[in-house]
Amino acid sequence: GESVGLHLPTLSVQEGDNSIINCAYSNSASDYFIWYKQESGKGPQFIIDIRSNMDKRQGQRVTVLLNKTVKHLSLQIAATQPGDSAVYFCAEIVTAGGSQGNLIFGKGTKLSVKP
Amino acid sequence: DSGVTQTPKHLITATGQRVTLRCSPRSGDLSVYWYQQSLDQGLQFLIQYYNGEERAKGNILERFSAQQFPDLHSELNLSSLELGDSALYFCASSVGQSPKQPQHFGDGTRLSIL
């Protein structure tokens, strides 16, 4: 079946540096992508989303880039802070054939921020 | 705080038993989603209800069922429990019926099967 995967399972960065978390997806029909952040003991928290008709979207300190040619998604976090330490998940939705689709989550990348 | 409330936070029970997990969505949200998070399978979509009606089904076992009540809270029933059902169960809610809207997650119920 189709699945969303991650290039790097763990990422360690220095406080103040920029972080880039990568995600590969395999279904070219995916038309909606979301990044979630999950802190220890908490549920996933929505960060940012992007539709397949866009290649870049910016939020507060975060940017999501979508490259449909190579089926790659990335989340960039500017000036990473200790509070950004968490597991980050990308998720995709495929809507085809009249189906509304469901969120399909990747395995997650753990981001550790060193002070 | 996401505004989504899940109870109980922890549940310990034995194989063969039946449990009910409860979720109260954010005020104003009509959709409720249930997810299972396990170490080997990751986060998997189970089922969605919208305004009391089942809207979409994912990888939900036949031993599991859910419903959404008129006050929009939802319950996930797990029966004939097996060791492999040990996992975190999350509920999420959103305003509309499309999954292409931000879903707001509760902090989950941790189910341990002994």
mmCIF file with all atom_site columns, N, CA, C and O in Angstrom, chain A residues 32-71:
data_model
loop_
_atom_site.group_PDB
_atom_site.id
_atom_site.type_symbol
_atom_site.label_atom_id
_atom_site.label_alt_id
_atom_site.label_comp_id
_atom_site.label_asym_id
_atom_site.label_entity_id
_atom_site.label_seq_id
_atom_site.pdbx_PDB_ins_code
_atom_site.Cartn_x
_atom_site.Cartn_y
_atom_site.Cartn_z
_atom_site.occupancy
_atom_site.B_iso_or_equiv
_atom_site.pdbx_formal_charge
_atom_site.auth_seq_id
_atom_site.auth_comp_id
_atom_site.auth_asym_id
_atom_site.auth_atom_id
_atom_site.pdbx_PDB_model_num
ATOM 1   N N  . TYR A 1 32 ? -2.917 16.692 -0.386 1.00 0.00 ? 32 TYR A N  1
ATOM 2   C CA . TYR A 1 32 ? -2.947 17.529 0.817  1.00 0.00 ? 32 TYR A CA 1
ATOM 3   C C  . TYR A 1 32 ? -1.972 16.948 1.795  1.00 0.00 ? 32 TYR A C  1
ATOM 4   O O  . TYR A 1 32 ? -1.958 15.726 2.030  1.00 0.00 ? 32 TYR A O  1
ATOM 5   N N  . PHE A 1 33 ? -1.169 17.823 2.419  1.00 0.00 ? 33 PHE A N  1
ATOM 6   C CA . PHE A 1 33 ? -0.123 17.375 3.327  1.00 0.00 ? 33 PHE A CA 1
ATOM 7   C C  . PHE A 1 33 ? -0.150 18.235 4.583  1.00 0.00 ? 33 PHE A C  1
ATOM 8   O O  . PHE A 1 33 ? -0.444 19.437 4.521  1.00 0.00 ? 33 PHE A O  1
ATOM 9   N N  . ILE A 1 34 ? 0.153  17.588 5.698  1.00 0.00 ? 34 ILE A N  1
ATOM 10  C CA . ILE A 1 34 ? 0.136  18.300 6.976  1.00 0.00 ? 34 ILE A CA 1
ATOM 11  C C  . ILE A 1 34 ? 1.366  17.895 7.790  1.00 0.00 ? 34 ILE A C  1
ATOM 12  O O  . ILE A 1 34 ? 1.809  16.747 7.715  1.00 0.00 ? 34 ILE A O  1
ATOM 13  N N  . TRP A 1 35 ? 1.860  18.827 8.562  1.00 0.00 ? 35 TRP A N  1
ATOM 14  C CA . TRP A 1 35 ? 2.887  18.533 9.559  1.00 0.00 ? 35 TRP A CA 1
ATOM 15  C C  . TRP A 1 35 ? 2.276  18.667 10.948 1.00 0.00 ? 35 TRP A C  1
ATOM 16  O O  . TRP A 1 35 ? 1.572  19.644 11.244 1.00 0.00 ? 35 TRP A O  1
ATOM 17  N N  . TYR A 1 36 ? 2.580  17.658 11.775 1.00 0.00 ? 36 TYR A N  1
ATOM 18  C CA . TYR A 1 36 ? 2.157  17.679 13.162 1.00 0.00 ? 36 TYR A CA 1
ATOM 19  C C  . TYR A 1 36 ? 3.382  17.561 14.067 1.00 0.00 ? 36 TYR A C  1
ATOM 20  O O  . TYR A 1 36 ? 4.382  16.941 13.717 1.00 0.00 ? 36 TYR A O  1
ATOM 21  N N  . LYS A 1 37 ? 3.253  18.138 15.237 1.00 0.00 ? 37 LYS A N  1
ATOM 22  C CA . LYS A 1 37 ? 4.284  18.064 16.263 1.00 0.00 ? 37 LYS A CA 1
ATOM 23  C C  . LYS A 1 37 ? 3.695  17.328 17.462 1.00 0.00 ? 37 LYS A C  1
ATOM 24  O O  . LYS A 1 37 ? 2.575  17.630 17.878 1.00 0.00 ? 37 LYS A O  1
ATOM 25  N N  . GLN A 1 38 ? 4.435  16.365 17.988 1.00 0.00 ? 38 GLN A N  1
ATOM 26  C CA . GLN A 1 38 ? 3.945  15.648 19.160 1.00 0.00 ? 38 GLN A CA 1
ATOM 27  C C  . GLN A 1 38 ? 4.990  15.696 20.260 1.00 0.00 ? 38 GLN A C  1
ATOM 28  O O  . GLN A 1 38 ? 6.074  15.128 20.145 1.00 0.00 ? 38 GLN A O  1
ATOM 29  N N  . GLU A 1 39 ? 4.624  16.360 21.346 1.00 0.00 ? 39 GLU A N  1
ATOM 30  C CA . GLU A 1 39 ? 5.489  16.413 22.522 1.00 0.00 ? 39 GLU A CA 1
ATOM 31  C C  . GLU A 1 39 ? 5.187  15.210 23.406 1.00 0.00 ? 39 GLU A C  1
ATOM 32  O O  . GLU A 1 39 ? 4.111  14.617 23.342 1.00 0.00 ? 39 GLU A O  1
ATOM 33  N N  . SER A 1 40 ? 6.140  14.873 24.239 1.00 0.00 ? 40 SER A N  1
ATOM 34  C CA . SER A 1 40 ? 6.007  13.703 25.091 1.00 0.00 ? 40 SER A CA 1
ATOM 35  C C  . SER A 1 40 ? 4.756  13.792 25.958 1.00 0.00 ? 40 SER A C  1
ATOM 36  O O  . SER A 1 40 ? 4.520  14.810 26.623 1.00 0.00 ? 40 SER A O  1
ATOM 37  N N  . GLY A 1 41 ? 3.935  12.763 25.916 1.00 0.00 ? 41 GLY A N  1
ATOM 38  C CA . GLY A 1 41 ? 2.739  12.717 26.741 1.00 0.00 ? 41 GLY A CA 1
ATOM 39  C C  . GLY A 1 41 ? 1.564  13.523 26.213 1.00 0.00 ? 41 GLY A C  1
ATOM 40  O O  . GLY A 1 41 ? 0.533  13.642 26.888 1.00 0.00 ? 41 GLY A O  1
ATOM 41  N N  . LYS A 1 42 ? 1.728  14.051 24.993 1.00 0.00 ? 42 LYS A N  1
ATOM 42  C CA . LYS A 1 42 ? 0.665  14.879 24.428 1.00 0.00 ? 42 LYS A CA 1
ATOM 43  C C  . LYS A 1 42 ? 0.192  14.298 23.102 1.00 0.00 ? 42 LYS A C  1
ATOM 44  O O  . LYS A 1 42 ? 0.838  13.437 22.511 1.00 0.00 ? 42 LYS A O  1
ATOM 45  N N  . GLY A 1 43 ? -0.930 14.805 22.642 1.00 0.00 ? 43 GLY A N  1
ATOM 46  C CA . GLY A 1 43 ? -1.404 14.425 21.328 1.00 0.00 ? 43 GLY A CA 1
ATOM 47  C C  . GLY A 1 43 ? -0.727 15.260 20.251 1.00 0.00 ? 43 GLY A C  1
ATOM 48  O O  . GLY A 1 43 ? -0.121 16.286 20.537 1.00 0.00 ? 43 GLY A O  1
ATOM 49  N N  . PRO A 1 44 ? -0.802 14.817 18.989 1.00 0.00 ? 44 PRO A N  1
ATOM 50  C CA . PRO A 1 44 ? -0.227 15.601 17.893 1.00 0.00 ? 44 PRO A CA 1
ATOM 51  C C  . PRO A 1 44 ? -0.859 16.984 17.826 1.00 0.00 ? 44 PRO A C  1
ATOM 52  O O  . PRO A 1 44 ? -2.056 17.145 18.047 1.00 0.00 ? 44 PRO A O  1
ATOM 53  N N  . GLN A 1 45 ? -0.025 17.949 17.489 1.00 0.00 ? 45 GLN A N  1
ATOM 54  C CA . GLN A 1 45 ? -0.476 19.335 17.391 1.00 0.00 ? 45 GLN A CA 1
ATOM 55  C C  . GLN A 1 45 ? -0.244 19.818 15.964 1.00 0.00 ? 45 GLN A C  1
ATOM 56  O O  . GLN A 1 45 ? 0.865  19.710 15.436 1.00 0.00 ? 45 GLN A O  1
ATOM 57  N N  . PHE A 1 46 ? -1.289 20.342 15.335 1.00 0.00 ? 46 PHE A N  1
ATOM 58  C CA . PHE A 1 46 ? -1.192 20.844 13.968 1.00 0.00 ? 46 PHE A CA 1
ATOM 59  C C  . PHE A 1 46 ? -0.171 21.976 13.887 1.00 0.00 ? 46 PHE A C  1
ATOM 60  O O  . PHE A 1 46 ? -0.149 22.886 14.712 1.00 0.00 ? 46 PHE A O  1
ATOM 61  N N  . ILE A 1 47 ? 0.716  21.893 12.871 1.00 0.00 ? 47 ILE A N  1
ATOM 62  C CA . ILE A 1 47 ? 1.688  22.966 12.661 1.00 0.00 ? 47 ILE A CA 1
ATOM 63  C C  . ILE A 1 47 ? 1.338  23.770 11.419 1.00 0.00 ? 47 ILE A C  1
ATOM 64  O O  . ILE A 1 47 ? 1.133  24.981 11.479 1.00 0.00 ? 47 ILE A O  1
ATOM 65  N N  . ILE A 1 48 ? 1.284  23.078 10.289 1.00 0.00 ? 48 ILE A N  1
ATOM 66  C CA . ILE A 1 48 ? 1.058  23.758 9.021  1.00 0.00 ? 48 ILE A CA 1
ATOM 67  C C  . ILE A 1 48 ? 0.611  22.746 7.982  1.00 0.00 ? 48 ILE A C  1
ATOM 68  O O  . ILE A 1 48 ? 0.923  21.559 8.085  1.00 0.00 ? 48 ILE A O  1
ATOM 69  N N  . ASP A 1 49 ? -0.153 23.215 7.003  1.00 0.00 ? 49 ASP A N  1
ATOM 70  C CA . ASP A 1 49 ? -0.580 22.323 5.938  1.00 0.00 ? 49 ASP A CA 1
ATOM 71  C C  . ASP A 1 49 ? -0.269 22.952 4.584  1.00 0.00 ? 49 ASP A C  1
ATOM 72  O O  . ASP A 1 49 ? 0.038  24.146 4.486  1.00 0.00 ? 49 ASP A O  1
ATOM 73  N N  . ILE A 1 50 ? -0.334 22.142 3.549  1.00 0.00 ? 50 ILE A N  1
ATOM 74  C CA . ILE A 1 50 ? -0.097 22.632 2.198  1.00 0.00 ? 50 ILE A CA 1
ATOM 75  C C  . ILE A 1 50 ? -0.866 21.757 1.217  1.00 0.00 ? 50 ILE A C  1
ATOM 76  O O  . ILE A 1 50 ? -0.940 20.532 1.383  1.00 0.00 ? 50 ILE A O  1
ATOM 77  N N  . ARG A 1 51 ? -1.450 22.396 0.231  1.00 0.00 ? 51 ARG A N  1
ATOM 78  C CA . ARG A 1 51 ? -2.163 21.644 -0.794 1.00 0.00 ? 51 ARG A CA 1
ATOM 79  C C  . ARG A 1 51 ? -1.231 21.411 -1.981 1.00 0.00 ? 51 ARG A C  1
ATOM 80  O O  . ARG A 1 51 ? -0.251 22.128 -2.167 1.00 0.00 ? 51 ARG A O  1
ATOM 81  N N  . SER A 1 52 ? -1.594 20.450 -2.784 1.00 0.00 ? 52 SER A N  1
ATOM 82  C CA . SER A 1 52 ? -0.673 20.033 -3.848 1.00 0.00 ? 52 SER A CA 1
ATOM 83  C C  . SER A 1 52 ? -0.537 21.059 -4.961 1.00 0.00 ? 52 SER A C  1
ATOM 84  O O  . SER A 1 52 ? 0.360  20.949 -5.799 1.00 0.00 ? 52 SER A O  1
ATOM 85  N N  . ASN A 1 53 ? -1.400 22.082 -4.975 1.00 0.00 ? 53 ASN A N  1
ATOM 86  C CA . ASN A 1 53 ? -1.267 23.110 -6.011 1.00 0.00 ? 53 ASN A CA 1
ATOM 87  C C  . ASN A 1 53 ? -0.320 24.238 -5.564 1.00 0.00 ? 53 ASN A C  1
ATOM 88  O O  . ASN A 1 53 ? -0.196 25.256 -6.231 1.00 0.00 ? 53 ASN A O  1
ATOM 89  N N  . MET A 1 54 ? 0.336  24.031 -4.427 1.00 0.00 ? 54 MET A N  1
ATOM 90  C CA . MET A 1 54 ? 1.310  24.988 -3.918 1.00 0.00 ? 54 MET A CA 1
ATOM 91  C C  . MET A 1 54 ? 2.644  24.276 -3.774 1.00 0.00 ? 54 MET A C  1
ATOM 92  O O  . MET A 1 54 ? 2.702  23.051 -3.636 1.00 0.00 ? 54 MET A O  1
ATOM 93  N N  . ASP A 1 55 ? 3.742  25.052 -3.764 1.00 0.00 ? 55 ASP A N  1
ATOM 94  C CA . ASP A 1 55 ? 5.033  24.433 -3.509 1.00 0.00 ? 55 ASP A CA 1
ATOM 95  C C  . ASP A 1 55 ? 5.695  24.989 -2.250 1.00 0.00 ? 55 ASP A C  1
ATOM 96  O O  . ASP A 1 55 ? 6.714  24.465 -1.804 1.00 0.00 ? 55 ASP A O  1
ATOM 97  N N  . LYS A 1 56 ? 5.086  26.003 -1.665 1.00 0.00 ? 56 LYS A N  1
ATOM 98  C CA . LYS A 1 56 ? 5.674  26.585 -0.461 1.00 0.00 ? 56 LYS A CA 1
ATOM 99  C C  . LYS A 1 56 ? 4.573  27.271 0.333  1.00 0.00 ? 56 LYS A C  1
ATOM 100 O O  . LYS A 1 56 ? 3.666  27.894 -0.227 1.00 0.00 ? 56 LYS A O  1
ATOM 101 N N  . ARG A 1 57 ? 4.700  27.124 1.638  1.00 0.00 ? 57 ARG A N  1
ATOM 102 C CA . ARG A 1 57 ? 3.770  27.837 2.516  1.00 0.00 ? 57 ARG A CA 1
ATOM 103 C C  . ARG A 1 57 ? 4.515  28.201 3.789  1.00 0.00 ? 57 ARG A C  1
ATOM 104 O O  . ARG A 1 57 ? 5.261  27.380 4.332  1.00 0.00 ? 57 ARG A O  1
ATOM 105 N N  . GLN A 1 58 ? 4.293  29.414 4.261  1.00 0.00 ? 58 GLN A N  1
ATOM 106 C CA . GLN A 1 58 ? 5.013  29.876 5.445  1.00 0.00 ? 58 GLN A CA 1
ATOM 107 C C  . GLN A 1 58 ? 4.057  30.141 6.589  1.00 0.00 ? 58 GLN A C  1
ATOM 108 O O  . GLN A 1 58 ? 2.947  30.635 6.403  1.00 0.00 ? 58 GLN A O  1
ATOM 109 N N  . GLY A 1 59 ? 4.543  29.805 7.789  1.00 0.00 ? 59 GLY A N  1
ATOM 110 C CA . GLY A 1 59 ? 3.810  30.136 8.995  1.00 0.00 ? 59 GLY A CA 1
ATOM 111 C C  . GLY A 1 59 ? 4.745  30.921 9.906  1.00 0.00 ? 59 GLY A C  1
ATOM 112 O O  . GLY A 1 59 ? 5.741  31.487 9.452  1.00 0.00 ? 59 GLY A O  1
ATOM 113 N N  . GLN A 1 60 ? 4.439  30.886 11.176 1.00 0.00 ? 60 GLN A N  1
ATOM 114 C CA . GLN A 1 60 ? 5.297  31.574 12.124 1.00 0.00 ? 60 GLN A CA 1
ATOM 115 C C  . GLN A 1 60 ? 6.518  30.716 12.423 1.00 0.00 ? 60 GLN A C  1
ATOM 116 O O  . GLN A 1 60 ? 6.410  29.660 13.017 1.00 0.00 ? 60 GLN A O  1
ATOM 117 N N  . ARG A 1 61 ? 7.666  31.103 11.958 1.00 0.00 ? 61 ARG A N  1
ATOM 118 C CA . ARG A 1 61 ? 8.952  30.404 12.129 1.00 0.00 ? 61 ARG A CA 1
ATOM 119 C C  . ARG A 1 61 ? 9.005  29.064 11.376 1.00 0.00 ? 61 ARG A C  1
ATOM 120 O O  . ARG A 1 61 ? 10.000 28.358 11.463 1.00 0.00 ? 61 ARG A O  1
ATOM 121 N N  . VAL A 1 62 ? 7.948  28.684 10.706 1.00 0.00 ? 62 VAL A N  1
ATOM 122 C CA . VAL A 1 62 ? 7.965  27.415 9.958  1.00 0.00 ? 62 VAL A CA 1
ATOM 123 C C  . VAL A 1 62 ? 7.631  27.646 8.487  1.00 0.00 ? 62 VAL A C  1
ATOM 124 O O  . VAL A 1 62 ? 6.856  28.533 8.157  1.00 0.00 ? 62 VAL A O  1
ATOM 125 N N  . THR A 1 63 ? 8.253  26.819 7.663  1.00 0.00 ? 63 THR A N  1
ATOM 126 C CA . THR A 1 63 ? 7.994  26.840 6.231  1.00 0.00 ? 63 THR A CA 1
ATOM 127 C C  . THR A 1 63 ? 7.878  25.402 5.763  1.00 0.00 ? 63 THR A C  1
ATOM 128 O O  . THR A 1 63 ? 8.706  24.561 6.142  1.00 0.00 ? 63 THR A O  1
ATOM 129 N N  . VAL A 1 64 ? 6.868  25.118 4.965  1.00 0.00 ? 64 VAL A N  1
ATOM 130 C CA . VAL A 1 64 ? 6.752  23.795 4.375  1.00 0.00 ? 64 VAL A CA 1
ATOM 131 C C  . VAL A 1 64 ? 7.007  23.935 2.878  1.00 0.00 ? 64 VAL A C  1
ATOM 132 O O  . VAL A 1 64 ? 6.491  24.843 2.228  1.00 0.00 ? 64 VAL A O  1
ATOM 133 N N  . LEU A 1 65 ? 7.834  23.045 2.365  1.00 0.00 ? 65 LEU A N  1
ATOM 134 C CA . LEU A 1 65 ? 8.149  23.009 0.941  1.00 0.00 ? 65 LEU A CA 1
ATOM 135 C C  . LEU A 1 65 ? 7.665  21.685 0.364  1.00 0.00 ? 65 LEU A C  1
ATOM 136 O O  . LEU A 1 65 ? 7.852  20.627 0.976  1.00 0.00 ? 65 LEU A O  1
ATOM 137 N N  . LEU A 1 66 ? 7.042  21.763 -0.788 1.00 0.00 ? 66 LEU A N  1
ATOM 138 C CA . LEU A 1 66 ? 6.528  20.569 -1.453 1.00 0.00 ? 66 LEU A CA 1
ATOM 139 C C  . LEU A 1 66 ? 7.142  20.464 -2.839 1.00 0.00 ? 66 LEU A C  1
ATOM 140 O O  . LEU A 1 66 ? 7.031  21.385 -3.650 1.00 0.00 ? 66 LEU A O  1
ATOM 141 N N  . ASN A 1 67 ? 7.786  19.348 -3.102 1.00 0.00 ? 67 ASN A N  1
ATOM 142 C CA . ASN A 1 67 ? 8.359  19.083 -4.418 1.00 0.00 ? 67 ASN A CA 1
ATOM 143 C C  . ASN A 1 67 ? 7.664  17.859 -4.990 1.00 0.00 ? 67 ASN A C  1
ATOM 144 O O  . ASN A 1 67 ? 7.978  16.718 -4.639 1.00 0.00 ? 67 ASN A O  1
ATOM 145 N N  . LYS A 1 68 ? 6.691  18.115 -5.848 1.00 0.00 ? 68 LYS A N  1
ATOM 146 C CA . LYS A 1 68 ? 5.888  17.021 -6.382 1.00 0.00 ? 68 LYS A CA 1
ATOM 147 C C  . LYS A 1 68 ? 6.657  16.168 -7.378 1.00 0.00 ? 68 LYS A C  1
ATOM 148 O O  . LYS A 1 68 ? 6.331  15.004 -7.592 1.00 0.00 ? 68 LYS A O  1
ATOM 149 N N  . THR A 1 69 ? 7.667  16.762 -7.974 1.00 0.00 ? 69 THR A N  1
ATOM 150 C CA . THR A 1 69 ? 8.443  16.025 -8.973 1.00 0.00 ? 69 THR A CA 1
ATOM 151 C C  . THR A 1 69 ? 9.127  14.814 -8.344 1.00 0.00 ? 69 THR A C  1
ATOM 152 O O  . THR A 1 69 ? 9.148  13.722 -8.920 1.00 0.00 ? 69 THR A O  1
ATOM 153 N N  . VAL A 1 70 ? 9.689  15.033 -7.149 1.00 0.00 ? 70 VAL A N  1
ATOM 154 C CA . VAL A 1 70 ? 10.382 13.942 -6.469 1.00 0.00 ? 70 VAL A CA 1
ATOM 155 C C  . VAL A 1 70 ? 9.595  13.430 -5.275 1.00 0.00 ? 70 VAL A C  1
ATOM 156 O O  . VAL A 1 70 ? 10.100 12.635 -4.487 1.00 0.00 ? 70 VAL A O  1
ATOM 157 N N  . LYS A 1 71 ? 8.369  13.894 -5.128 1.00 0.00 ? 71 LYS A N  1
ATOM 158 C CA . LYS A 1 71 ? 7.483  13.448 -4.040 1.00 0.00 ? 71 LYS A CA 1
ATOM 159 C C  . LYS A 1 71 ? 8.160  13.628 -2.686 1.00 0.00 ? 71 LYS A C  1
ATOM 160 O O  . LYS A 1 71 ? 8.320  12.670 -1.918 1.00 0.00 ? 71 LYS A O  1
#
